[in-house]
PDB file of C-alpha atoms in Angstrom:
ATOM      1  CA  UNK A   1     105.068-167.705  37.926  1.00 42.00           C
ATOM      2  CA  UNK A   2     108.617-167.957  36.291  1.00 41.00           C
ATOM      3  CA  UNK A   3     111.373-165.820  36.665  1.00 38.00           C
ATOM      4  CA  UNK A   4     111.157-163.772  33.493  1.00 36.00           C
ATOM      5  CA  UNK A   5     107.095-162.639  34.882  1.00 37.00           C
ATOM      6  CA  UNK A   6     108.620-161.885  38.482  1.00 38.00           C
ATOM      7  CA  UNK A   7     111.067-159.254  36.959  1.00 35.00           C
ATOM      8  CA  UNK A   8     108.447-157.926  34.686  1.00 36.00           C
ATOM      9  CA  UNK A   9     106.102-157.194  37.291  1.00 36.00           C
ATOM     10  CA  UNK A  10     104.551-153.927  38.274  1.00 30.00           C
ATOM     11  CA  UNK A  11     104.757-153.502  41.735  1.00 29.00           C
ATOM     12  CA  UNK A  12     102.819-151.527  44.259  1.00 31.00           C
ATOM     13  CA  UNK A  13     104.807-151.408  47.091  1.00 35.00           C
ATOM     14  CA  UNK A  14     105.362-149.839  50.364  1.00 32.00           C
ATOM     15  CA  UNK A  15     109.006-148.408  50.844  1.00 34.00           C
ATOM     16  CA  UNK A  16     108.806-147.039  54.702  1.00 32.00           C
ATOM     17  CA  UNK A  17     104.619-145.724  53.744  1.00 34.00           C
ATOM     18  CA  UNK A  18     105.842-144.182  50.258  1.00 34.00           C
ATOM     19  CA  UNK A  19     104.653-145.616  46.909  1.00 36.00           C
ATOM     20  CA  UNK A  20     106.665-147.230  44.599  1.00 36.00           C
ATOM     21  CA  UNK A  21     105.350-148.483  41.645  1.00 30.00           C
ATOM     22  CA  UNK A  22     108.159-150.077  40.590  1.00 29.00           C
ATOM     23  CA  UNK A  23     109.025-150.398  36.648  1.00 30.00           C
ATOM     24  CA  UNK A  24     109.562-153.623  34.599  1.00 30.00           C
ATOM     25  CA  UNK A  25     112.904-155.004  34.685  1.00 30.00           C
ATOM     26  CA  UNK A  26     114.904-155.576  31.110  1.00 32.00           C
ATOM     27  CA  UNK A  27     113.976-159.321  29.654  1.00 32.00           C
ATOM     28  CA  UNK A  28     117.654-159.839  29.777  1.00 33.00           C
ATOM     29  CA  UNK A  29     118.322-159.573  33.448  1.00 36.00           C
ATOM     30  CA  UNK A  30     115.519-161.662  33.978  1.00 33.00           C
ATOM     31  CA  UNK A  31     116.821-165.125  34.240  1.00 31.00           C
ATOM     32  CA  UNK A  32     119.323-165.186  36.969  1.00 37.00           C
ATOM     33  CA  UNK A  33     120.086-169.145  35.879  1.00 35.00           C
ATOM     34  CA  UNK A  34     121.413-167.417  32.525  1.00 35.00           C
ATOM     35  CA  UNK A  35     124.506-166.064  34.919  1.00 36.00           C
ATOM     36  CA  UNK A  36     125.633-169.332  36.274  1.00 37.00           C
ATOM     37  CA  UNK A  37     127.741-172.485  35.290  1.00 37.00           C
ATOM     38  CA  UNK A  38     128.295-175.885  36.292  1.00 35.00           C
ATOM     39  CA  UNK A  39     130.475-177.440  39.173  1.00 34.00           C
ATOM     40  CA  UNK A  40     129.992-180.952  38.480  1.00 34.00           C
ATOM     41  CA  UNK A  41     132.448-183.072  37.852  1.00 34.00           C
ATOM     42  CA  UNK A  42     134.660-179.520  38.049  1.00 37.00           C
ATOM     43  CA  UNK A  43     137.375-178.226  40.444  1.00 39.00           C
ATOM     44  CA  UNK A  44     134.870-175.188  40.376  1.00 40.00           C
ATOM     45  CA  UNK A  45     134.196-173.398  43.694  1.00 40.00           C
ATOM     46  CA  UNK A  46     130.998-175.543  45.457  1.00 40.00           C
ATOM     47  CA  UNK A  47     130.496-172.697  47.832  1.00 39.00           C
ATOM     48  CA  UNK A  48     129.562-170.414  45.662  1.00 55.00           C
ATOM     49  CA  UNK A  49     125.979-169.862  45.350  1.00 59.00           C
ATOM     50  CA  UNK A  50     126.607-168.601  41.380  1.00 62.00           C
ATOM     51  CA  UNK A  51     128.094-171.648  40.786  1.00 63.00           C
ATOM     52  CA  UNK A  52     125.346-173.417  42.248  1.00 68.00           C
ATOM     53  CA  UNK A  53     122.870-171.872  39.882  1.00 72.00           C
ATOM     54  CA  UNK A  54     125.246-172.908  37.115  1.00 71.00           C
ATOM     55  CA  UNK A  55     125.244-176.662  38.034  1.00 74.00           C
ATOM     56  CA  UNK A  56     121.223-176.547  37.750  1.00 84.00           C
ATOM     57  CA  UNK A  57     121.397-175.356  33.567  1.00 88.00           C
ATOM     58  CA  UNK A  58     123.865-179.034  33.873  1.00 86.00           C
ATOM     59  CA  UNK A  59     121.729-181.340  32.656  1.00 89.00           C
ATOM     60  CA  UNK A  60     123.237-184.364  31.390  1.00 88.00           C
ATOM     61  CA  UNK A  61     125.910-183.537  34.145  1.00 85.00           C
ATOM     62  CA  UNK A  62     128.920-183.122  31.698  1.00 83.00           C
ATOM     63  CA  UNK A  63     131.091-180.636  33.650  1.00 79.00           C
ATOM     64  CA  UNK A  64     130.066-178.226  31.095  1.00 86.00           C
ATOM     65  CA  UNK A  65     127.063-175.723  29.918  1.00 91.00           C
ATOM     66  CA  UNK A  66     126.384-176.201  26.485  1.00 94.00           C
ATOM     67  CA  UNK A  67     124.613-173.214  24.336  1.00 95.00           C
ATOM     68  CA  UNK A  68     121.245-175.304  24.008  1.00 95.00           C
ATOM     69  CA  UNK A  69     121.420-175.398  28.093  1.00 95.00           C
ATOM     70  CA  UNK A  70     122.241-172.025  28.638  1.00 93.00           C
ATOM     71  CA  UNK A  71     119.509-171.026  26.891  1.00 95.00           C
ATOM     72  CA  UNK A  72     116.887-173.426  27.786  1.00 95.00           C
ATOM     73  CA  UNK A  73     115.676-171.664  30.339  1.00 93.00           C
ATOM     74  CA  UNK A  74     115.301-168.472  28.183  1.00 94.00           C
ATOM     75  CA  UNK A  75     113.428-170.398  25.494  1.00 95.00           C
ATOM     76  CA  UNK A  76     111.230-171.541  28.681  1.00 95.00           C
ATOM     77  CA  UNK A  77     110.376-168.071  29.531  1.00 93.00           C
ATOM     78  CA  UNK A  78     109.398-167.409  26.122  1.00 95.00           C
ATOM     79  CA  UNK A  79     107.061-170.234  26.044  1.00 95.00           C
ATOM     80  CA  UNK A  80     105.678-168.869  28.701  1.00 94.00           C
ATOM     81  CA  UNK A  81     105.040-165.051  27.925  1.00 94.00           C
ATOM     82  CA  UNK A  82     103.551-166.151  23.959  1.00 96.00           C
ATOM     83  CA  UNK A  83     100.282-167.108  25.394  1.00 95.00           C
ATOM     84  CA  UNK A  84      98.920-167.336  21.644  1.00 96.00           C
ATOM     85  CA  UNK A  85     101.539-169.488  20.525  1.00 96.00           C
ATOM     86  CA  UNK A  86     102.499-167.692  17.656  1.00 97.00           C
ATOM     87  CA  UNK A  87     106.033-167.837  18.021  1.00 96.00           C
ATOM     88  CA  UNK A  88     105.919-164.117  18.661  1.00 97.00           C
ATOM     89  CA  UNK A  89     105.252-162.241  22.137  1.00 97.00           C
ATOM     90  CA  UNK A  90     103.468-158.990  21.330  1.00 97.00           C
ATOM     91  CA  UNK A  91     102.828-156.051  23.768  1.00 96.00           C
ATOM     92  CA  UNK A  92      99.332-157.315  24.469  1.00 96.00           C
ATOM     93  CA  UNK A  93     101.148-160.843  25.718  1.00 96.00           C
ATOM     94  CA  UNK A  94     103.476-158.078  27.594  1.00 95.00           C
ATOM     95  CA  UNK A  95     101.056-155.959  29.372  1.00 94.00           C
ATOM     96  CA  UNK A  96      98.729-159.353  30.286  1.00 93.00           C
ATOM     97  CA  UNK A  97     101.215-160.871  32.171  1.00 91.00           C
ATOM     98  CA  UNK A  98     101.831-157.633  34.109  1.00 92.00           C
ATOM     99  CA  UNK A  99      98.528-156.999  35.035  1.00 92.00           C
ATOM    100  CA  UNK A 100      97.767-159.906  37.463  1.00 88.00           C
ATOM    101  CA  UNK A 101     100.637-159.271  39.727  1.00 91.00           C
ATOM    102  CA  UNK A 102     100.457-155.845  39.351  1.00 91.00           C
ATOM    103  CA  UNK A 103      96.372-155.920  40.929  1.00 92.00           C
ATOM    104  CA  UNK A 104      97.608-158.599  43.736  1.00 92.00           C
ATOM    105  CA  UNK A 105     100.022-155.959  44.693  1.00 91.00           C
ATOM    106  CA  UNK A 106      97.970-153.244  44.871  1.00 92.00           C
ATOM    107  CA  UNK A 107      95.468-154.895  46.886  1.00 92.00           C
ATOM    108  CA  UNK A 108      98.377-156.168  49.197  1.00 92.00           C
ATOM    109  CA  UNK A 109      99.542-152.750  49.337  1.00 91.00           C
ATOM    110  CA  UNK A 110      96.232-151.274  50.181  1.00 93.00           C
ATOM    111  CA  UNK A 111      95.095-153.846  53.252  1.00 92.00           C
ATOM    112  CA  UNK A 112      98.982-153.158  54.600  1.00 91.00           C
ATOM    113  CA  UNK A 113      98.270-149.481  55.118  1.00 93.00           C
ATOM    114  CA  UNK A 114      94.979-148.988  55.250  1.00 95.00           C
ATOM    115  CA  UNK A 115      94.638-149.057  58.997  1.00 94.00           C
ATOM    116  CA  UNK A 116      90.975-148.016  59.674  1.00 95.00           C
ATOM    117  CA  UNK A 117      90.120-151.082  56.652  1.00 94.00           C
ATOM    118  CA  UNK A 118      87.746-148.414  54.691  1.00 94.00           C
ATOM    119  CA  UNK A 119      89.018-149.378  51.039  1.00 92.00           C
ATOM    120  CA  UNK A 120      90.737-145.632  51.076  1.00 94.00           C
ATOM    121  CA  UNK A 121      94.026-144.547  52.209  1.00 96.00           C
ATOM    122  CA  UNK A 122      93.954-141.238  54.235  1.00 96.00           C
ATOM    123  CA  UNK A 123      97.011-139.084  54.136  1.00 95.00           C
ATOM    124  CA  UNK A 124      97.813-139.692  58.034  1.00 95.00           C
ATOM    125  CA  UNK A 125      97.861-143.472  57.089  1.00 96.00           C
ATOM    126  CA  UNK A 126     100.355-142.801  54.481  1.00 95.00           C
ATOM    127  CA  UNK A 127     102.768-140.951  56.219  1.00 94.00           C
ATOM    128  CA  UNK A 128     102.468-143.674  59.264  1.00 93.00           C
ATOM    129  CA  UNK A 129     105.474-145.643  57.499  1.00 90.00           C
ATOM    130  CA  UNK A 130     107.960-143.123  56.856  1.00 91.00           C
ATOM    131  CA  UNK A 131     107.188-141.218  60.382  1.00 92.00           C
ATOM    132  CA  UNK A 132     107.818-144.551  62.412  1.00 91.00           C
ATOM    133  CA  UNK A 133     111.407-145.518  60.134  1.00 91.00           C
ATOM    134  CA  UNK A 134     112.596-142.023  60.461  1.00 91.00           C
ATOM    135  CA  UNK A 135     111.941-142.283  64.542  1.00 91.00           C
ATOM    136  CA  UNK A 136     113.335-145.494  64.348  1.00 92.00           C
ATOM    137  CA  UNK A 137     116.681-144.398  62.351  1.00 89.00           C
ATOM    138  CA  UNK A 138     117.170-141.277  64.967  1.00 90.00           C
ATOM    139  CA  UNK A 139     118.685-143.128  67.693  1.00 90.00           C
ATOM    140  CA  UNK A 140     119.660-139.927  70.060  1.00 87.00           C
ATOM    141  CA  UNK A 141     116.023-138.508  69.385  1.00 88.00           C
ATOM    142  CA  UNK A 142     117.492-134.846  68.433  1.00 88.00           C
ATOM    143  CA  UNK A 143     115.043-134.883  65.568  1.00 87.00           C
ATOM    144  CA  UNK A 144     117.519-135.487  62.781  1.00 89.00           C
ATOM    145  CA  UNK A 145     119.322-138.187  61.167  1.00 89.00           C
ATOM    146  CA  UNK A 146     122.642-137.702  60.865  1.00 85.00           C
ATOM    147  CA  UNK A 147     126.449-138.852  62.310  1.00 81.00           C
ATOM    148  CA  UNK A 148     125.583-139.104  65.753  1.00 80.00           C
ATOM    149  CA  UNK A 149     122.710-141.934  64.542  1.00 83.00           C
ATOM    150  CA  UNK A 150     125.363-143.865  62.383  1.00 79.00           C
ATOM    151  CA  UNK A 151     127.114-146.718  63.343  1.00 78.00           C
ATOM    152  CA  UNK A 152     130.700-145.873  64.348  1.00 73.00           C
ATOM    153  CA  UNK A 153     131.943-147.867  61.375  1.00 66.00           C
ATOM    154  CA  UNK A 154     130.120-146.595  58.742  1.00 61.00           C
ATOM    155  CA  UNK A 155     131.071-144.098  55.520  1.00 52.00           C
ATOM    156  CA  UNK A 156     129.807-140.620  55.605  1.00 48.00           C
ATOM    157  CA  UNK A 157     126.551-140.071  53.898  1.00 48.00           C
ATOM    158  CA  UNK A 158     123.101-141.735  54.298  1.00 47.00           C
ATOM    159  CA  UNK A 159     123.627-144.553  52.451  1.00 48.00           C
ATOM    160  CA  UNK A 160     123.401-146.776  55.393  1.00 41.00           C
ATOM    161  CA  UNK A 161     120.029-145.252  56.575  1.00 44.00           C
ATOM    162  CA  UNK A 162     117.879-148.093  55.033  1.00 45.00           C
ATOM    163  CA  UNK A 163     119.356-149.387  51.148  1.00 44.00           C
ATOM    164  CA  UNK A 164     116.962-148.971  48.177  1.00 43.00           C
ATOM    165  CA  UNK A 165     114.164-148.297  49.877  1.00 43.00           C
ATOM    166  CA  UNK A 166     115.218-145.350  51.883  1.00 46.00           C
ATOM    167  CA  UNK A 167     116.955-143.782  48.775  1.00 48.00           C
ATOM    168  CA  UNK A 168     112.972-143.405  47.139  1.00 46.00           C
ATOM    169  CA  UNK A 169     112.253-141.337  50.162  1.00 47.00           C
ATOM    170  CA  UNK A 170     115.481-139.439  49.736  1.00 50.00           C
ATOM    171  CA  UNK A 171     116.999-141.157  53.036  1.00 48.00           C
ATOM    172  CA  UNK A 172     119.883-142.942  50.790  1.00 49.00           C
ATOM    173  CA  UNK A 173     121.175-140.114  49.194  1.00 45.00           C
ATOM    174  CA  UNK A 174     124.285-141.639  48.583  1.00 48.00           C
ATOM    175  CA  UNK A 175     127.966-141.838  50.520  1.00 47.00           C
ATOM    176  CA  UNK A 176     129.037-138.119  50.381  1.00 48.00           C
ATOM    177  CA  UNK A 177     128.582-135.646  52.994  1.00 56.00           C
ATOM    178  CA  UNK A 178     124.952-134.624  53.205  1.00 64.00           C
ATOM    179  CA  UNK A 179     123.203-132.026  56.008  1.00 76.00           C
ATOM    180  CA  UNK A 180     121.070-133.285  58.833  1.00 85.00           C
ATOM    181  CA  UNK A 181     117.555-134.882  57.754  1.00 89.00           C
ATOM    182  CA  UNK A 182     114.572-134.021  59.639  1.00 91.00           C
ATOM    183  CA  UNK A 183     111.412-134.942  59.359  1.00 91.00           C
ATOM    184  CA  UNK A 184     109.786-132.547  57.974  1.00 91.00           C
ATOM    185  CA  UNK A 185     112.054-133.209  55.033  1.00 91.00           C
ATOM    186  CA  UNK A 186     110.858-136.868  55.125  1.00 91.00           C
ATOM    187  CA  UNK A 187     107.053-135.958  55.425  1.00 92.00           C
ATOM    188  CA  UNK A 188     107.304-133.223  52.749  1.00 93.00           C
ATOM    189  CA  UNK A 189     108.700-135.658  50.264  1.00 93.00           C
ATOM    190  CA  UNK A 190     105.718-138.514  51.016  1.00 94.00           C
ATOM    191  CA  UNK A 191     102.493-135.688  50.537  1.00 94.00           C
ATOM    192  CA  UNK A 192     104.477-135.066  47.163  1.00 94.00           C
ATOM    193  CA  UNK A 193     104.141-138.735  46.051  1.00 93.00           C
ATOM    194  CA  UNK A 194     100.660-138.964  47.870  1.00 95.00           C
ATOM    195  CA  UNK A 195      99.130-135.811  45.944  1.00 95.00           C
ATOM    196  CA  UNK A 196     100.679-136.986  42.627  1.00 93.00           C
ATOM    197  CA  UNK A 197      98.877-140.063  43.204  1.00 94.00           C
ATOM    198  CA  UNK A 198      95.642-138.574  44.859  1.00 95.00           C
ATOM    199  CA  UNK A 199      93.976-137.286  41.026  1.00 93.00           C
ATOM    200  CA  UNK A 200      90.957-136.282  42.166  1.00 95.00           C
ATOM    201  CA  UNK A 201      92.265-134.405  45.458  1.00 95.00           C
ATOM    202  CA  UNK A 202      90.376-135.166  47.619  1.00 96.00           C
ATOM    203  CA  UNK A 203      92.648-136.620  50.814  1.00 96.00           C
ATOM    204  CA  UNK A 204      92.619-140.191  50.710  1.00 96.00           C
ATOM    205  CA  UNK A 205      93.737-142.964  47.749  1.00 95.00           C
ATOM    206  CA  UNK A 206      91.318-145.397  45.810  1.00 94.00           C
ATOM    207  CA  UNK A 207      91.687-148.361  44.336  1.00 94.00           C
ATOM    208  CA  UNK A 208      90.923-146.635  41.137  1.00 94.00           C
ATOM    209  CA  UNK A 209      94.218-144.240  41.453  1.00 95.00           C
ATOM    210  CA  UNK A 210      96.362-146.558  42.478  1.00 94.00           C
ATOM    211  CA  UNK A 211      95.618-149.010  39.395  1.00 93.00           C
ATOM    212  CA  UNK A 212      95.646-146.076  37.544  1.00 93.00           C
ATOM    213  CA  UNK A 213      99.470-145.309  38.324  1.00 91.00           C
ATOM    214  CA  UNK A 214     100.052-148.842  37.665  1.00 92.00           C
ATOM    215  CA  UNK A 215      98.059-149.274  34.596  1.00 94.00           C
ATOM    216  CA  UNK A 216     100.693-146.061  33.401  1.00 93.00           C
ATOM    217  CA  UNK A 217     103.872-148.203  34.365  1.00 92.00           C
ATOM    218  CA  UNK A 218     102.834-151.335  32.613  1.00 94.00           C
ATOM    219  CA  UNK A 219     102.164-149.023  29.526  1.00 96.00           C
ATOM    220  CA  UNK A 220     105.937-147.570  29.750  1.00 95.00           C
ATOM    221  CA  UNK A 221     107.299-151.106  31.132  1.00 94.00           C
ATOM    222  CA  UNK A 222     105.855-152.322  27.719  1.00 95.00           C
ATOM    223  CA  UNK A 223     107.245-150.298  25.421  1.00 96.00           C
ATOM    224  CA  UNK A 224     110.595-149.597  27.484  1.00 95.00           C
ATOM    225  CA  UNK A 225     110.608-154.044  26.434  1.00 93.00           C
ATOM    226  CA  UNK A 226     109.598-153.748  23.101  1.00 96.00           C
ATOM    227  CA  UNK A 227     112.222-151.299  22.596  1.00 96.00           C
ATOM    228  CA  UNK A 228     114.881-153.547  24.123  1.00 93.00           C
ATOM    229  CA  UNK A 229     114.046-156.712  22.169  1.00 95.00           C
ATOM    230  CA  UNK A 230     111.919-155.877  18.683  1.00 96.00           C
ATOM    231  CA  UNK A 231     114.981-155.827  17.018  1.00 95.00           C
ATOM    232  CA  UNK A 232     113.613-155.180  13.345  1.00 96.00           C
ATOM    233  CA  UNK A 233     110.832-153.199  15.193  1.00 96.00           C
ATOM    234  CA  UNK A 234     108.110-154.957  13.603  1.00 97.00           C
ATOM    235  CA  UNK A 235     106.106-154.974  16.650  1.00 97.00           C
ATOM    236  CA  UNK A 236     106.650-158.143  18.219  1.00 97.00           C
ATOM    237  CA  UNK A 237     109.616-159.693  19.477  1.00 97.00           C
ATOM    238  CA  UNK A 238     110.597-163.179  18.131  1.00 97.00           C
ATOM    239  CA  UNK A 239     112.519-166.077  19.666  1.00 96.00           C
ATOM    240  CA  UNK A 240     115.437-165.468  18.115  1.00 96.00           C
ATOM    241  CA  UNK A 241     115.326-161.390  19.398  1.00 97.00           C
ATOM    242  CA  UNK A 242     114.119-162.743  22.642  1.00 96.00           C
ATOM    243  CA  UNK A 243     117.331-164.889  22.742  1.00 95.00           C
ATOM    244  CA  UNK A 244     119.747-162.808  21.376  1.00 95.00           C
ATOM    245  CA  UNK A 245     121.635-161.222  24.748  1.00 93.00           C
ATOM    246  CA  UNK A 246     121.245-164.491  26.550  1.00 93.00           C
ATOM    247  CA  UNK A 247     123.520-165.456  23.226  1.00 95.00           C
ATOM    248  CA  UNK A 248     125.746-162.808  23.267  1.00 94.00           C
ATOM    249  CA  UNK A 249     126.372-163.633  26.852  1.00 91.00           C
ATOM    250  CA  UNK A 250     127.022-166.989  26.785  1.00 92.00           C
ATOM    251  CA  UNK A 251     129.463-165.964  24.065  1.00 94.00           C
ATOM    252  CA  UNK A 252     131.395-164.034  26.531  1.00 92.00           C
ATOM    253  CA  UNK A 253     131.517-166.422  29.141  1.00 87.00           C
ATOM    254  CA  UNK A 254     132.731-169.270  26.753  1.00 91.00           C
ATOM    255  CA  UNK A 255     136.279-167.482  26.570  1.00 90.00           C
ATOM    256  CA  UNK A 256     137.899-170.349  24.986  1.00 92.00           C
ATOM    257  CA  UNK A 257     135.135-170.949  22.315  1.00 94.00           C
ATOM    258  CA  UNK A 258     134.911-174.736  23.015  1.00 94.00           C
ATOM    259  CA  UNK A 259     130.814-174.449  22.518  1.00 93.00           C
ATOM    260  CA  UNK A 260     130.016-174.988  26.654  1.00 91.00           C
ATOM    261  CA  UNK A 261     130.700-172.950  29.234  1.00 88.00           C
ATOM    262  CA  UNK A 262     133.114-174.951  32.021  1.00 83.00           C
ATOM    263  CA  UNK A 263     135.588-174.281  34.699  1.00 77.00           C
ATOM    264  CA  UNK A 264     138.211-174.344  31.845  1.00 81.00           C
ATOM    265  CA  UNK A 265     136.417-170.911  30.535  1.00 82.00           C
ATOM    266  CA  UNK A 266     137.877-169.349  34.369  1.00 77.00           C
ATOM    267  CA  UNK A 267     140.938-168.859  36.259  1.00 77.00           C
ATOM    268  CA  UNK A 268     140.907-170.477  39.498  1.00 72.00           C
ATOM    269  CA  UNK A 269     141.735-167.214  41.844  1.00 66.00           C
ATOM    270  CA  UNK A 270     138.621-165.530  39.625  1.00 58.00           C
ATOM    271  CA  UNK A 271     136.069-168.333  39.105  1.00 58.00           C
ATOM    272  CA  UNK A 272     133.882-167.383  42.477  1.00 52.00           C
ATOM    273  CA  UNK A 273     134.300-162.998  42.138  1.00 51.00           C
ATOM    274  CA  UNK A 274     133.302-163.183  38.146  1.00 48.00           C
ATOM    275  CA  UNK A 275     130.294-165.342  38.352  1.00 45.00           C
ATOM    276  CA  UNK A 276     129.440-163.154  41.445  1.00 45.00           C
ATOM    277  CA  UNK A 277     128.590-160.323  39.128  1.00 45.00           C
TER     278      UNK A 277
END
C-alpha cells in the first residue's frame, strides 16, 4: 500500500485500552519523499536521514531534484487512488481505499483486547490497558501520577507520561503545572469513550459499533480531503489540484529558482535542521 493510502487510513487503535479512531491525514503531508533532496554528487549532509529521502526522488543522479522528480512520486500516488482511471479521484475512490485498512484494524484491534476471544469487548477488558499503563507510570505506588513518578530531568507537566498516546487519555496534558492524576480520573475518561462507542448499551463492543465509528471517520476523513484538494469544488479532485501543494512546495525549497532543488538551494550550517522539518 503506498504512502499516500497509509496516511489516509482510518485506524482503530488501542492507545493504553482507549479507542482511537484516528482521522485521515491531509493528501499533502502524505508523501514524506516530497520533503527531501538529493546528496549525490553534493557537499550535502549524508547523515541526515532527510537528505537521504531526498537522494531517492534523484534519479538520473544529477546532484539536483528537478520539478518532474519531485513530483513523481505524487503523480504515483494519484495513479494509485483513481482506481477508474478517469484522471479524477472522487470521494467514492476516497472512502474505498479507506475501508480495507480501516476493517484490518478493527479486527486487529478487537483480537488485541478481547481477552476471553468472544467476538465482544466487555467493559473490564477495555479498561485492562489504561489500568496496567497508569500502574506502570506510578512508580512510588501512592496512587497518583505526578513529580515524585517523573524522571529527575524532566519539565513540569505530564507531557512525559507516555507522548501522543497518553495525551487521548488525558495523561499528556501538556508541559505546565497540572494536579496529581489518579486513576479514577484515568478510568472515568475510558467508560466515556467506551459508552460513546457502546450504541446499543448494553456492556460490551461489537464488531458492528466499532465499524460503525469508523465507517463515521472515513465519511468526515472524505470530505475533510475533498475540501483540501477540489479546488473548483466540482466534486472530484484532478491531477493538477492533487499536485498543486507538492508544487507550491517545491517552489519554496528551490530558493534560487534554478528549476531543481540542490544543495545550492541551502546554507551549509542549515542544510540538515531545515530539511528536518
Amino acid at each position: 500500500m503506498s504512502k499516500l493510502l497509509k496516511s489516509l487510513s482510518v485506524v482503530v487503535a488501542i492507545s493504553g485500552g482507549v479507542v482511537a479512531v484516528a482521522q485521515a491525514a491531509e493528501p499533502e503531508k502524505a508523501v514524506n519523499a516530497q520533503k527531501s533532496g538529493s546528496d549525490a554528487g553534493t557537499s550535502v549532509g549524508k547523515s541526515s536521514y532527510a537528505f537521504k529521502r531526498l537522494k531517492r526522488l534523484d534519479s538520473d543522479r544529477n546532484g539536483g531534484i528537478s520539478q518532474a522528480e519531485y513530483l513523481s512520486p505524487r503523480l504515483a500516488e494519484f495513479k494509485e487512488l483513481d482506481a477508474n482511471a478517469d484522471s479524477t479521484v472522487d470521494p467514492a475512490e476516497i472512502g474505498a481505499q479507506l475501508l480495507e485498512p480501516s476493517e484490518f484494524r478493527t479486527k486487529r484491534f478487537i483480537k488485541r483486547i478481547d481477552a476471553n476471544r468472544d467476538g465482544k469487548i466487555s467493559r473490564e477488558e477495555f479498561e485492562q490497558g489504561p489500568r496496567a499503563l497508569f500502574a506502570g507510570r506510578d512508580v512510588n505506588s501512592d496512587g497518583k501520577i505526578n513529580d515524585g513518578d517523573k524522571p529527575p530531568s524532566s519539565s513540569t507537566g505530564y507531557g512525559w507520561f507516555g507522548g501522543g498516546g497518553s495525551k487521548k487519555m488525558g495523561l499528556g496534558a501538556g508541559r505546565s503545572q497540572r494536579p496529581d492524576l489518579t486513576l479514577d480520573t484515568i478510568v472515568a475518561k475510558t467508560q466515556a469513550e467506551f459508552n460513546k462507542i457502546d450504541a446499543n448499551a448494553d456492556g460490551t463492543l461489537e464488531r458492528t459499533e466499532l465499524d460503525k465509528q469508523a465507517a463515521e471517520r472515513i465519511e468526515f476523513s472524505t470530505r475533510r480531503t475533498m475540501h483540501w484538494s477540489d479546488q473548483n469544488k466540482d466534486g472530484k479532485i484532478s491531477q493538477e489540484e492533487f499536485s498543486a501543494r507538492t508544487l507550491k512546495r517545491f517552489s519554496a525549497l528551490d530558493l534560487n529558482d534554478d528549476g531543481q532543488i540542490d544543495s545550492n538551494d541551502f546554507p551549509t550550517s542549515t542544510r540538515k535542521s531545515w530539511f528536518s522539518r
